[in-house]
PDB file of C-alpha atoms in Angstrom:
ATOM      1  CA  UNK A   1     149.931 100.594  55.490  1.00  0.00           C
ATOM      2  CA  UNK A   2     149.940  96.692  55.252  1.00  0.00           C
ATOM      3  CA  UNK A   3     154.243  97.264  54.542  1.00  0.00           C
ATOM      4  CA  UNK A   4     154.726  98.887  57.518  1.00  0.00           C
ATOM      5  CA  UNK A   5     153.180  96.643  59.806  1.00  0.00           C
ATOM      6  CA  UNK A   6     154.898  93.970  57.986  1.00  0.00           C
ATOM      7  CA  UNK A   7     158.097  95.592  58.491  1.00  0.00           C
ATOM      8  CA  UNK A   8     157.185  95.891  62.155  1.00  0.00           C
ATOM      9  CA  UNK A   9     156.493  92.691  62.948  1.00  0.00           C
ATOM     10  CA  UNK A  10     159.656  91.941  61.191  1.00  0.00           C
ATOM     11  CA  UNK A  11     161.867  94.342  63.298  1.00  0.00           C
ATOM     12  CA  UNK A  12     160.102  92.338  66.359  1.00  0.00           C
ATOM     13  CA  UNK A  13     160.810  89.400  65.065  1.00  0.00           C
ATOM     14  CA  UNK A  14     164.697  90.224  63.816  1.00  0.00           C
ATOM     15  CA  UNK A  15     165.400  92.229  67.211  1.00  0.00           C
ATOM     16  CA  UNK A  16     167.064  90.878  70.301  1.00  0.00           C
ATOM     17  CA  UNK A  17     165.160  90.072  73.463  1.00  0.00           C
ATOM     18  CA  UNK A  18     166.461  92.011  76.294  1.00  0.00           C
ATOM     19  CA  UNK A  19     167.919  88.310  77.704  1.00  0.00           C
ATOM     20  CA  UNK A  20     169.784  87.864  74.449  1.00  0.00           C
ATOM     21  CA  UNK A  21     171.023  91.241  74.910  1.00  0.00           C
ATOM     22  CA  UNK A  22     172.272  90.678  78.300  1.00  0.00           C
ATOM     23  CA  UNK A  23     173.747  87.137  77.905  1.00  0.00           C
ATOM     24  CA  UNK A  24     175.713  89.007  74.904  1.00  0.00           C
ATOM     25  CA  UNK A  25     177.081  91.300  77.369  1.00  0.00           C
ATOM     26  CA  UNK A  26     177.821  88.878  79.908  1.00  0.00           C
ATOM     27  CA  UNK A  27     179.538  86.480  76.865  1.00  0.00           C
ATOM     28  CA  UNK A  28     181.862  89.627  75.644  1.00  0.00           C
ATOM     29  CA  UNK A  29     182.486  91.162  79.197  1.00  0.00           C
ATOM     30  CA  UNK A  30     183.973  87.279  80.049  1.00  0.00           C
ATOM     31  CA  UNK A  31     185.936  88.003  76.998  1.00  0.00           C
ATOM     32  CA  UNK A  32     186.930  91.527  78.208  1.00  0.00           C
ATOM     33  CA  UNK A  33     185.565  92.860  75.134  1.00  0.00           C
ATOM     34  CA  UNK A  34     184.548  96.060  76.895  1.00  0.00           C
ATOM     35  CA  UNK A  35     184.040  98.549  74.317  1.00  0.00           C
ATOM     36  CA  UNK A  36     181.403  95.848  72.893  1.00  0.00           C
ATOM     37  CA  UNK A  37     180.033  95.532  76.398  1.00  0.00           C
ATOM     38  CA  UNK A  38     179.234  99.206  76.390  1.00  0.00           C
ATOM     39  CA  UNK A  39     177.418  99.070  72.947  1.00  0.00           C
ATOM     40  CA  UNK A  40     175.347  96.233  74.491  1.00  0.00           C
ATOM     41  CA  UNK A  41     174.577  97.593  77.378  1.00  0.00           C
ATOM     42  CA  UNK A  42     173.479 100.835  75.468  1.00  0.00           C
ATOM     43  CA  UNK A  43     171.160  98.699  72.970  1.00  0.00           C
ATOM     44  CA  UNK A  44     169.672  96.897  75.750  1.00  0.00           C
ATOM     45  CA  UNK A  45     168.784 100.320  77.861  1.00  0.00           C
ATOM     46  CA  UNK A  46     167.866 101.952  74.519  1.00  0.00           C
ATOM     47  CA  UNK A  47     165.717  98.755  73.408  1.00  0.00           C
ATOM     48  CA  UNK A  48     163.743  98.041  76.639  1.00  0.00           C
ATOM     49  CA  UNK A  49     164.425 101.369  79.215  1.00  0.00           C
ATOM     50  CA  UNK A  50     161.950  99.910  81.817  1.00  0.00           C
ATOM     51  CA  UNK A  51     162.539  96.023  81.143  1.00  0.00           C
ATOM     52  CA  UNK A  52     163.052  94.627  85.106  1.00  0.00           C
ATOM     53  CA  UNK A  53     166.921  94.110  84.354  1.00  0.00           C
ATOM     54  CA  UNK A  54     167.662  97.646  83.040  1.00  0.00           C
ATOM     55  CA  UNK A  55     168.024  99.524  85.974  1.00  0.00           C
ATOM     56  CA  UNK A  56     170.887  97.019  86.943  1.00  0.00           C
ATOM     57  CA  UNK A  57     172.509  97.254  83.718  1.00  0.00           C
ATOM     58  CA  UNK A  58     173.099 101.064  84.401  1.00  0.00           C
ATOM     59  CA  UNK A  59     175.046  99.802  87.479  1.00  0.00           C
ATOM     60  CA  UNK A  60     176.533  97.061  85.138  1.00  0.00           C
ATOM     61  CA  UNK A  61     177.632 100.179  82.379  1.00  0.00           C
ATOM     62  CA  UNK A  62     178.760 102.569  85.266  1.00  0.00           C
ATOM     63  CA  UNK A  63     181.307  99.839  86.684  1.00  0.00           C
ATOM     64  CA  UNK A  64     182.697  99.170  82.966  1.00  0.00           C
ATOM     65  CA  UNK A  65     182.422 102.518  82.207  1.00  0.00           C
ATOM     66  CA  UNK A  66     184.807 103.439  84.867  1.00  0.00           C
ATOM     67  CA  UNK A  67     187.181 100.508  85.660  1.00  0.00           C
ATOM     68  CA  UNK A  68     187.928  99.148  82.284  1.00  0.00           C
ATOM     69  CA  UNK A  69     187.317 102.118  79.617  1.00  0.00           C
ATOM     70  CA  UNK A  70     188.420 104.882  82.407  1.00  0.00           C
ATOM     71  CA  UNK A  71     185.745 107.035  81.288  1.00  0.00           C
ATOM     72  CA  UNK A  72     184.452 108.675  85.233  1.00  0.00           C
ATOM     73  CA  UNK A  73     181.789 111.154  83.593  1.00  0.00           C
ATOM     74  CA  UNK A  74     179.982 108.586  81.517  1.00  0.00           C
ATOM     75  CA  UNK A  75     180.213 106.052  84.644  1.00  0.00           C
ATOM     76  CA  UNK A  76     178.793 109.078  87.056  1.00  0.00           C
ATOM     77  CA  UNK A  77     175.803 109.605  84.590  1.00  0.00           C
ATOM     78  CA  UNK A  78     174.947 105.870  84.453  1.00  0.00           C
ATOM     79  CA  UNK A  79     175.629 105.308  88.426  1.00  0.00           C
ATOM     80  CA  UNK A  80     173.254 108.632  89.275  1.00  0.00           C
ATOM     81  CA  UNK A  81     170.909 107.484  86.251  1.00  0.00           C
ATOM     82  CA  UNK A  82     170.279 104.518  88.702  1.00  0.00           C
ATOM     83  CA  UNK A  83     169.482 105.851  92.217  1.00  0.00           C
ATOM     84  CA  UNK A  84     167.003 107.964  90.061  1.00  0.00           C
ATOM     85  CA  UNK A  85     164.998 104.487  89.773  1.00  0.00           C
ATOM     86  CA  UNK A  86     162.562 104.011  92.354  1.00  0.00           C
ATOM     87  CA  UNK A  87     163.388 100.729  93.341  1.00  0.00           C
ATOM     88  CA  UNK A  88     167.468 100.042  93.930  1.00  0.00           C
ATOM     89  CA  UNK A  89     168.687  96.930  95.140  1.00  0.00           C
ATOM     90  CA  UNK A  90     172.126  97.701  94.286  1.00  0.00           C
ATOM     91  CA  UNK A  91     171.609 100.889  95.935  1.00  0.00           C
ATOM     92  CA  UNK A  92     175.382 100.453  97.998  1.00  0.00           C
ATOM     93  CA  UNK A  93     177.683  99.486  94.671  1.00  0.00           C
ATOM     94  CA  UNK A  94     175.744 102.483  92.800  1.00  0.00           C
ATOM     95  CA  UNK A  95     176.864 104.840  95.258  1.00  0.00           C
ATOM     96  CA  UNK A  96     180.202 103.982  95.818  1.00  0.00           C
ATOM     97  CA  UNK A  97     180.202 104.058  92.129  1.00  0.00           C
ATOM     98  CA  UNK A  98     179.545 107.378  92.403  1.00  0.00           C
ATOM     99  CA  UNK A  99     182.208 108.275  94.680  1.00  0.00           C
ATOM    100  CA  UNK A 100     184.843 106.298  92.606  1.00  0.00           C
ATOM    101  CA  UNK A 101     183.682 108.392  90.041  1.00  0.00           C
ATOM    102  CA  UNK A 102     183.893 111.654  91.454  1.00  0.00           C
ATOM    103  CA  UNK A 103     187.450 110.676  93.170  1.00  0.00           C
ATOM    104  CA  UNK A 104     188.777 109.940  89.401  1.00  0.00           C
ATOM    105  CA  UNK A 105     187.828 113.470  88.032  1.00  0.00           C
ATOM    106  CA  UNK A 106     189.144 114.923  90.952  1.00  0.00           C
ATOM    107  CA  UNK A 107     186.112 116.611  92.138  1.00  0.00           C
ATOM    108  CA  UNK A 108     186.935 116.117  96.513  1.00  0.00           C
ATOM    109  CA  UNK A 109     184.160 118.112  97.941  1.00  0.00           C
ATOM    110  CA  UNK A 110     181.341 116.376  95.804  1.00  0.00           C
ATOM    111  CA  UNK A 111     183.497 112.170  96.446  1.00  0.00           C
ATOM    112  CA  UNK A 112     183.227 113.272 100.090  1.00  0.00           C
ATOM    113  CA  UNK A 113     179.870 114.119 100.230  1.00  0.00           C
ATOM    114  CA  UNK A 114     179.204 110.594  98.119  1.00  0.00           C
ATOM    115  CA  UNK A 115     181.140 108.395 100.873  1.00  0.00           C
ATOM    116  CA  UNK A 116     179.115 109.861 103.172  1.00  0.00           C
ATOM    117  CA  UNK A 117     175.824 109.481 101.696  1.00  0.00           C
ATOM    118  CA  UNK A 118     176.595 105.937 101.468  1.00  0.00           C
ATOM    119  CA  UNK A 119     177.928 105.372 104.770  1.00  0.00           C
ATOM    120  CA  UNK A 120     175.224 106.950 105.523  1.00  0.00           C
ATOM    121  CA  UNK A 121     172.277 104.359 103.957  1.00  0.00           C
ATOM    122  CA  UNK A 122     174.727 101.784 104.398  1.00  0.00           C
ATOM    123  CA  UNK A 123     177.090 101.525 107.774  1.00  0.00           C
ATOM    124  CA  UNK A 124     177.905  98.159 107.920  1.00  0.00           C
ATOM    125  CA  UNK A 125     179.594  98.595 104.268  1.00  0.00           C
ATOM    126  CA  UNK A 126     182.443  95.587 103.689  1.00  0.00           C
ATOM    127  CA  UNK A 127     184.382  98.964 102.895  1.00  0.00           C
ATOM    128  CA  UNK A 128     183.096 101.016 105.547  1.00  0.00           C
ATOM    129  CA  UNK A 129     186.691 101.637 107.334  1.00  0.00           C
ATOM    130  CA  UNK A 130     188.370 102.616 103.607  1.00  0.00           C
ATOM    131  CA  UNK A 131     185.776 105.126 103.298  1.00  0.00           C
ATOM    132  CA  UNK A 132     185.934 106.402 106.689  1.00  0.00           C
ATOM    133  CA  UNK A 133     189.562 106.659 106.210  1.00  0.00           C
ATOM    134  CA  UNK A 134     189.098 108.388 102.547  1.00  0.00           C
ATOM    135  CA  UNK A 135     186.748 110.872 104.322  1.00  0.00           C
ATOM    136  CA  UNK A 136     189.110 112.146 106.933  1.00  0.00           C
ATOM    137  CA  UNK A 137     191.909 112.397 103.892  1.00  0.00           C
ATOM    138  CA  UNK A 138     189.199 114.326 102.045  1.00  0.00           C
ATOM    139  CA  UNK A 139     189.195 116.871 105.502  1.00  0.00           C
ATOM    140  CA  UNK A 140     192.062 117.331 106.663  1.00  0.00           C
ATOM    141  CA  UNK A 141     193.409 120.607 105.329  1.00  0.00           C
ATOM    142  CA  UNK A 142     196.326 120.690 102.950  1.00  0.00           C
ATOM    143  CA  UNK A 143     199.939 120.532 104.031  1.00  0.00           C
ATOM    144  CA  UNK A 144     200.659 124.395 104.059  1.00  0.00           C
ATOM    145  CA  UNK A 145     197.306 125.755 104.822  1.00  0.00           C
ATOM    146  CA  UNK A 146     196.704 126.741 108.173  1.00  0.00           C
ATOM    147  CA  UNK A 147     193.587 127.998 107.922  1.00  0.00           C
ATOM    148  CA  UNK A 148     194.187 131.246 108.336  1.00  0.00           C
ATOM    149  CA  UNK A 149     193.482 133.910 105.464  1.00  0.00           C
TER     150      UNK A 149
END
């Protein structure tokens, strides 16, 4: 009994703050050390899942997950993971996030319906033409189909 809550307080003592965590994330992402980035990012949701900061790191994971390590399904479960969070400041880059995402696994119907749930929250986007434009690529019919059966 007294052993294990000495070895508790030593894991609290030993174990990372949820700052350290992220300032080690933010030192190897500068040092586009992204695999590592991913592991940190991981500990740090793992470690502290409602710390104020963690919902952000999901958006922080996603946009790694997808850009640099070019893994879209891992990125969609961390974008989605945070618009499940009740409070979402970085509610836009989340769901274009999401739309990136879906475009990179090649799922159309569901990237479409992403662009425009987001133009839909958010109309004055920066990239609000580009998506506009994406969405009437993602309708047009096919060259050959005439919509006929």
């Amino acid at each position: 009994r007294v052993l294990a809550k000495v070895l508790r307080a030593i894991e609290q003592v030993a174990a990372p703050t949820a700052a350290q965590l992220l300032r080690e994330a933010q030192t190897l992402r500068a040092q586009r050390q992204w695999q590592a980035v991913v592991d940190t990012y991981r500990r740090l949701l793992d470690a502290f899942p409602v710390a104020a900061h963690a919902a952000a790191v999901e958006v922080s994971l996603g946009d790694v997950l997808l850009r640099e390590l070019r893994e879209p399904e891992a990125a969609l479960t961390s974008f989605r993971a945070y618009l499940m969070q009740a409070e979402t400041p970085a509610d836009e880059e989340a769901h274009l996030g999401v739309a990136l995402a879906l475009r990179a696994l090649g799922r159309s119907d569901e990237e479409r319906a992403a662009i425009e749930s987001l133009l839909a929250r958010h109309p004055l986007t920066v990239r609000a033409e580009e998506l506009r434009a994406r969405v009437r690529t993602l309708t047009r019919p096919s060259q050959g189909d005439t919509g006929r059966e």
